[in-house]
XYZ file of C-alpha atoms in Angstrom:
386
model
C 0.000 0.000 0.000
C 1.373 3.404 -0.956
C 0.380 7.028 -0.579
C -2.016 7.785 -3.426
C -1.566 11.553 -3.129
C 2.137 11.457 -4.113
C 3.009 13.219 -0.868
C 6.155 12.503 1.073
C 5.481 9.688 3.539
C 4.948 10.611 7.166
C 7.332 9.523 9.893
C 6.474 8.063 13.281
C 8.194 9.222 16.494
C 10.449 6.155 16.098
C 11.831 7.098 12.678
C 15.343 7.847 13.973
C 15.259 4.675 16.093
C 14.648 2.672 12.910
C 17.471 4.440 11.099
C 19.843 3.862 14.026
C 18.824 0.175 14.091
C 19.626 -0.145 10.351
C 16.015 -0.593 9.332
C 15.226 -0.661 5.620
C 12.470 1.912 5.282
C 9.592 1.711 2.804
C 6.363 3.599 2.147
C 3.440 1.829 3.852
C 0.019 3.521 3.711
C 1.752 6.887 3.480
C 4.156 6.172 6.364
C 7.903 5.567 6.246
C 8.313 2.304 8.156
C 10.894 -0.530 8.299
C 10.266 -3.581 6.129
C 13.064 -5.319 8.052
C 16.290 -4.627 9.960
C 18.456 -7.023 7.985
C 16.632 -10.348 8.078
C 12.879 -10.750 7.896
C 13.252 -14.447 8.702
C 15.259 -13.763 11.872
C 12.669 -11.233 12.999
C 9.832 -13.689 12.336
C 11.617 -16.403 14.315
C 12.326 -14.028 17.193
C 8.608 -13.351 17.613
C 7.693 -17.048 17.327
C 10.316 -18.230 19.822
C 11.354 -15.251 21.956
C 10.311 -11.588 21.713
C 10.136 -8.914 19.042
C 8.665 -5.424 18.724
C 6.910 -3.532 15.949
C 6.366 0.179 15.523
C 2.612 0.537 14.977
C 2.493 4.269 15.710
C 0.963 4.862 12.278
C -2.297 3.356 13.496
C -5.114 5.740 14.385
C -5.963 6.295 18.063
C -9.207 8.165 18.763
C -10.577 8.906 22.219
C -14.366 9.145 22.441
C -16.007 11.064 25.257
C -19.591 12.072 25.996
C -22.985 10.962 27.243
C -23.824 9.244 23.927
C -20.493 7.462 23.414
C -21.923 3.996 24.022
C -25.037 4.364 21.863
C -22.936 5.923 19.093
C -20.602 2.930 19.081
C -23.597 0.573 19.136
C -24.861 2.294 15.989
C -21.420 2.429 14.362
C -20.144 -1.123 14.917
C -21.349 -4.610 14.035
C -20.078 -5.994 17.333
C -21.685 -4.645 20.502
C -19.726 -2.543 23.001
C -22.306 -3.512 25.616
C -20.099 -6.591 26.031
C -17.473 -4.348 27.635
C -18.210 -4.582 31.362
C -14.730 -3.935 32.801
C -12.586 -0.828 32.302
C -9.730 -1.703 29.942
C -11.613 -4.524 28.228
C -11.230 -4.542 24.432
C -13.643 -5.471 21.646
C -12.723 -6.331 18.045
C -15.306 -5.279 15.465
C -15.907 -4.525 11.815
C -17.378 -1.143 10.930
C -19.789 -1.590 8.025
C -21.240 0.580 5.280
C -24.936 0.589 4.456
C -24.405 -2.320 2.029
C -22.879 -4.523 4.732
C -19.302 -4.213 3.410
C -16.366 -3.578 5.733
C -15.178 0.032 5.968
C -12.531 -1.051 8.486
C -11.811 -3.441 11.340
C -10.850 -1.919 14.659
C -10.454 -2.375 18.408
C -12.449 -0.452 21.027
C -11.476 -0.152 24.710
C -13.795 0.865 27.534
C -12.085 3.727 29.381
C -14.356 4.474 32.348
C -16.972 2.838 34.550
C -19.932 4.976 33.505
C -19.483 4.005 29.821
C -19.002 7.572 28.584
C -15.359 7.211 27.479
C -13.846 4.778 24.990
C -10.709 4.474 22.885
C -10.675 3.302 19.251
C -7.575 1.950 17.503
C -7.990 1.599 13.731
C -5.931 1.169 10.558
C -3.630 3.802 9.080
C -4.601 3.113 5.465
C -8.246 3.886 6.194
C -7.620 6.967 8.375
C -9.433 9.534 6.217
C -12.539 7.487 5.486
C -12.718 6.215 9.073
C -12.595 9.741 10.525
C -15.158 10.967 7.994
C -17.491 8.095 8.894
C -16.966 8.587 12.639
C -17.836 12.265 12.355
C -20.813 11.736 10.032
C -22.454 9.271 12.416
C -21.453 11.304 15.495
C -23.390 14.330 14.200
C -26.549 12.858 15.727
C -24.991 12.152 19.131
C -23.640 14.018 22.162
C -19.913 13.203 22.156
C -16.484 14.448 21.152
C -13.801 12.694 19.103
C -10.137 13.372 19.863
C -7.566 11.943 17.452
C -4.437 11.333 19.536
C -1.584 12.329 17.256
C 0.484 12.975 20.387
C 0.800 9.236 21.076
C 3.014 6.421 19.764
C 2.355 2.688 19.828
C 4.661 -0.338 20.078
C 3.607 -3.980 19.763
C 5.784 -6.278 21.901
C 5.100 -9.854 20.803
C 6.342 -13.391 21.422
C 6.337 -16.128 24.091
C 8.897 -14.201 26.180
C 7.560 -10.727 25.389
C 5.721 -10.147 28.666
C 8.575 -11.602 30.707
C 11.165 -9.359 29.038
C 8.920 -6.316 29.216
C 8.505 -6.904 32.958
C 12.283 -7.021 33.271
C 12.622 -3.760 31.369
C 9.814 -2.137 33.369
C 9.839 -3.858 36.759
C 7.170 -1.497 38.113
C 4.786 -2.911 35.476
C 5.205 -6.539 36.560
C 2.085 -6.828 38.723
C -0.066 -5.088 36.120
C 1.233 -7.348 33.352
C 0.408 -10.415 35.471
C -3.178 -9.264 35.920
C -4.183 -8.366 32.371
C -5.618 -11.206 30.294
C -6.027 -11.355 26.489
C -8.024 -8.409 25.149
C -7.733 -6.452 28.383
C -5.713 -3.268 28.878
C -4.600 -1.141 31.797
C -3.916 2.555 32.266
C -0.364 3.025 33.575
C -0.717 6.620 34.750
C -0.356 5.730 38.427
C 2.774 3.604 38.040
C 4.445 5.185 34.986
C 3.088 8.532 33.776
C -0.040 9.999 32.151
C -0.909 8.667 28.680
C 0.842 5.315 29.144
C -1.401 2.315 28.441
C -0.717 -1.406 27.925
C -3.065 -4.049 26.497
C -2.726 -7.771 25.921
C -3.462 -7.585 22.212
C -1.492 -8.136 19.022
C -1.396 -9.251 15.407
C 0.992 -12.213 15.414
C -0.736 -15.226 16.974
C 1.659 -15.038 19.917
C 1.370 -13.759 23.460
C 2.356 -10.165 23.996
C 1.117 -6.640 24.455
C 0.635 -3.362 22.670
C 1.892 -0.276 24.481
C 0.473 3.192 23.834
C 2.698 5.984 25.142
C 3.557 9.661 24.664
C 5.327 10.220 21.364
C 8.152 12.064 23.128
C 8.957 8.954 25.203
C 8.889 6.469 22.300
C 12.570 6.480 21.305
C 13.775 5.987 24.878
C 11.292 3.137 25.407
C 12.361 1.470 22.137
C 16.018 1.621 23.223
C 15.171 0.194 26.645
C 13.372 -2.780 25.094
C 16.314 -3.421 22.762
C 18.638 -3.448 25.769
C 16.474 -6.183 27.308
C 16.685 -8.471 24.276
C 13.467 -7.544 22.480
C 14.322 -7.595 18.784
C 13.059 -4.871 16.430
C 10.899 -6.394 13.677
C 9.546 -4.894 10.480
C 6.540 -5.030 8.204
C 7.778 -8.161 6.443
C 7.772 -10.288 9.586
C 4.513 -8.704 10.700
C 2.882 -9.931 7.497
C 4.201 -13.509 7.608
C 3.281 -13.764 11.300
C -0.280 -12.528 10.806
C -0.664 -14.803 7.772
C 0.378 -17.855 9.780
C -2.069 -16.734 12.477
C -4.868 -16.469 9.899
C -5.449 -12.775 10.593
C -6.984 -10.541 7.949
C -5.249 -7.545 6.401
C -7.550 -4.713 5.392
C -7.523 -3.992 1.664
C -6.511 -7.573 0.895
C -8.654 -10.125 2.754
C -11.483 -7.668 3.328
C -12.708 -4.299 2.090
C -15.909 -2.346 1.476
C -17.165 -4.937 -1.026
C -16.648 -7.905 1.314
C -19.102 -9.118 3.957
C -17.810 -10.293 7.352
C -19.367 -13.662 6.492
C -16.986 -13.986 3.536
C -13.759 -13.374 5.492
C -14.142 -15.426 8.675
C -15.501 -12.535 10.734
C -19.034 -13.795 11.404
C -17.998 -14.306 15.034
C -17.712 -10.534 15.416
C -21.359 -9.908 14.482
C -23.668 -9.266 17.450
C -27.054 -10.167 15.969
C -28.902 -11.773 18.884
C -30.855 -8.629 19.804
C -32.576 -5.977 17.685
C -29.773 -3.384 17.864
C -29.923 -1.272 14.705
C -26.296 -0.900 13.603
C -25.236 0.494 10.234
C -25.262 -2.212 7.550
C -27.246 -4.763 9.563
C -30.221 -5.115 7.222
C -28.094 -5.463 4.093
C -25.706 -7.847 5.837
C -28.473 -10.220 6.911
C -30.508 -10.100 3.698
C -27.496 -10.564 1.411
C -26.297 -13.546 3.402
C -29.749 -15.123 3.235
C -29.887 -14.595 -0.540
C -26.375 -15.991 -1.005
C -27.253 -19.110 0.972
C -30.459 -19.653 -0.983
C -28.731 -19.144 -4.346
C -25.602 -21.172 -3.478
C -23.350 -18.140 -3.999
C -22.204 -17.794 -0.383
C -18.455 -17.619 0.203
C -16.158 -18.438 3.106
C -12.511 -18.062 4.045
C -10.026 -20.940 4.266
C -6.309 -21.520 4.487
C -4.318 -23.117 1.667
C -1.044 -25.010 2.064
C 1.238 -25.746 -0.899
C 3.562 -28.648 -0.143
C 5.249 -28.641 -3.575
C 7.601 -25.948 -4.874
C 6.261 -22.506 -5.610
C 4.678 -19.553 -3.809
C 0.998 -18.760 -3.514
C 0.263 -15.111 -4.323
C -2.599 -12.722 -3.810
C -4.985 -12.665 -6.782
C -4.317 -16.235 -7.931
C -7.459 -18.109 -8.921
C -8.481 -21.124 -6.873
C -9.975 -23.934 -8.959
C -12.206 -26.498 -7.291
C -12.961 -29.819 -9.025
C -11.198 -28.679 -12.180
C -12.655 -30.066 -15.416
C -15.801 -31.527 -13.820
C -19.470 -30.532 -13.914
C -18.993 -29.248 -10.389
C -16.073 -26.909 -11.161
C -16.057 -23.760 -9.016
C -13.752 -20.818 -8.481
C -12.269 -18.896 -5.587
C -9.434 -16.415 -5.117
C -6.328 -16.045 -2.970
C -6.573 -12.838 -0.932
C -3.150 -13.112 0.760
C -0.232 -15.428 0.051
C 3.351 -15.842 1.234
C 6.087 -18.298 2.174
C 5.706 -19.422 5.780
C 9.012 -19.366 7.705
C 7.497 -21.583 10.413
C 6.048 -24.230 8.088
C 8.724 -24.007 5.371
C 5.992 -24.058 2.732
C 3.850 -21.512 0.949
C 0.529 -20.620 2.555
C -2.457 -18.519 1.560
C -5.722 -17.124 2.809
C -8.436 -17.688 0.205
C -12.087 -16.857 -0.369
C -13.906 -19.887 -1.773
C -17.512 -21.133 -2.200
C -19.176 -21.923 1.110
C -20.090 -25.341 -0.277
C -16.427 -26.441 -0.456
C -16.079 -29.807 1.310
C -13.253 -32.118 2.328
C -14.001 -34.311 -0.688
C -13.368 -31.565 -3.231
C -10.147 -31.306 -5.236
C -8.536 -27.864 -4.958
C -5.797 -26.622 -7.272
C -3.876 -23.495 -8.259
C -2.413 -22.641 -11.668
C 0.799 -21.161 -10.245
C 2.200 -19.746 -13.464
C -0.985 -19.144 -15.438
C -0.072 -21.743 -18.055
C -2.725 -24.344 -17.326
C -0.466 -26.511 -15.153
C -2.452 -26.996 -11.978
C -0.912 -28.039 -8.648
C -2.792 -29.474 -5.691
C -3.159 -27.438 -2.505
C -4.375 -28.584 0.854
C -7.373 -26.784 2.351
C -7.058 -26.029 6.083
C -9.040 -24.298 8.761
C -7.266 -21.156 9.944
C -4.962 -20.465 11.742
C -1.897 -22.299 10.458
C 0.195 -21.445 13.548
C -0.811 -20.208 16.991
C 1.382 -19.735 20.053
C 4.336 -21.173 18.158
C 2.590 -24.436 17.289
C 1.339 -25.823 13.988
C -2.455 -26.070 14.181
C -3.057 -28.950 11.756
C -2.025 -32.584 11.544
């Protein structure tokens, strides 16, 4: 993803830290970020077996405050923030358009006990349309939106990430012990205002994401390096999230894709009558797709022969038969953990274990078999299939 306005890419508060760490910088969604620091494979392995850190300061942090904050979020999101009963608890949700397509996927944190303050963390590449949508819907509600450009964000990930972070910040140890997955904690009392840590991430490993003042980011990055937490770039972030079966916006999902089609049905809170944006279209289109046998789903593909699965490649099911069907690879890469190529693909919902699935790797009519798997491929350092 590149900046479509031909403007110079923006820099995070950790730009000089990346330069000093010999990071190879590239343009990602209009931001100058490291693709790697010498070896993408080494960085991937560090996160799978030890601890690594990613600069995710390009992501959008918005604080929501006001009497209508909760009802606004219930209108805005397909998942229901009413599930958030404890301060610091996080909720993952798609934000839909009126047609039921995904504008973005984001995380919301509950910030206070009376449910009038929340924090949203969303994707950098969708910043402008997200903010426009937030503000459009907020026009009917009593609340304020504060985009926190004064903050940075570091993801510290891996089986030893929390242990090493606690060594680097010993005063955080008790807090880190208490927070469970998808729960965060304000660190103002033990660190300083505007420090926040949450047990979230995008790698399929244990770890946290730390939000902190931009002015403190470089010092914090250096401290983590001193305690053996390896800087990791966009390349490792992508192979890790692929192995973990996690979607990337603009690839595995976008405004034309329903949550049902990209393994996000679990994020839809449909049990009550809450009227969120896109609900009617989402439900009716899924019903029509089921009735007309056009429904799609998301699966993992594993290539055990030579070659690499790439985004955009066509998936052929039961090639040459009366029951031939088509799908598409939405993300593909070589898996450092599995030593084979893997892909996330959107295929007909009717695909069964008995179907033959193939890819024409070079577009010359020479099809190779691929194995269809339930995602994820790897979680907590372990292969998830036999």
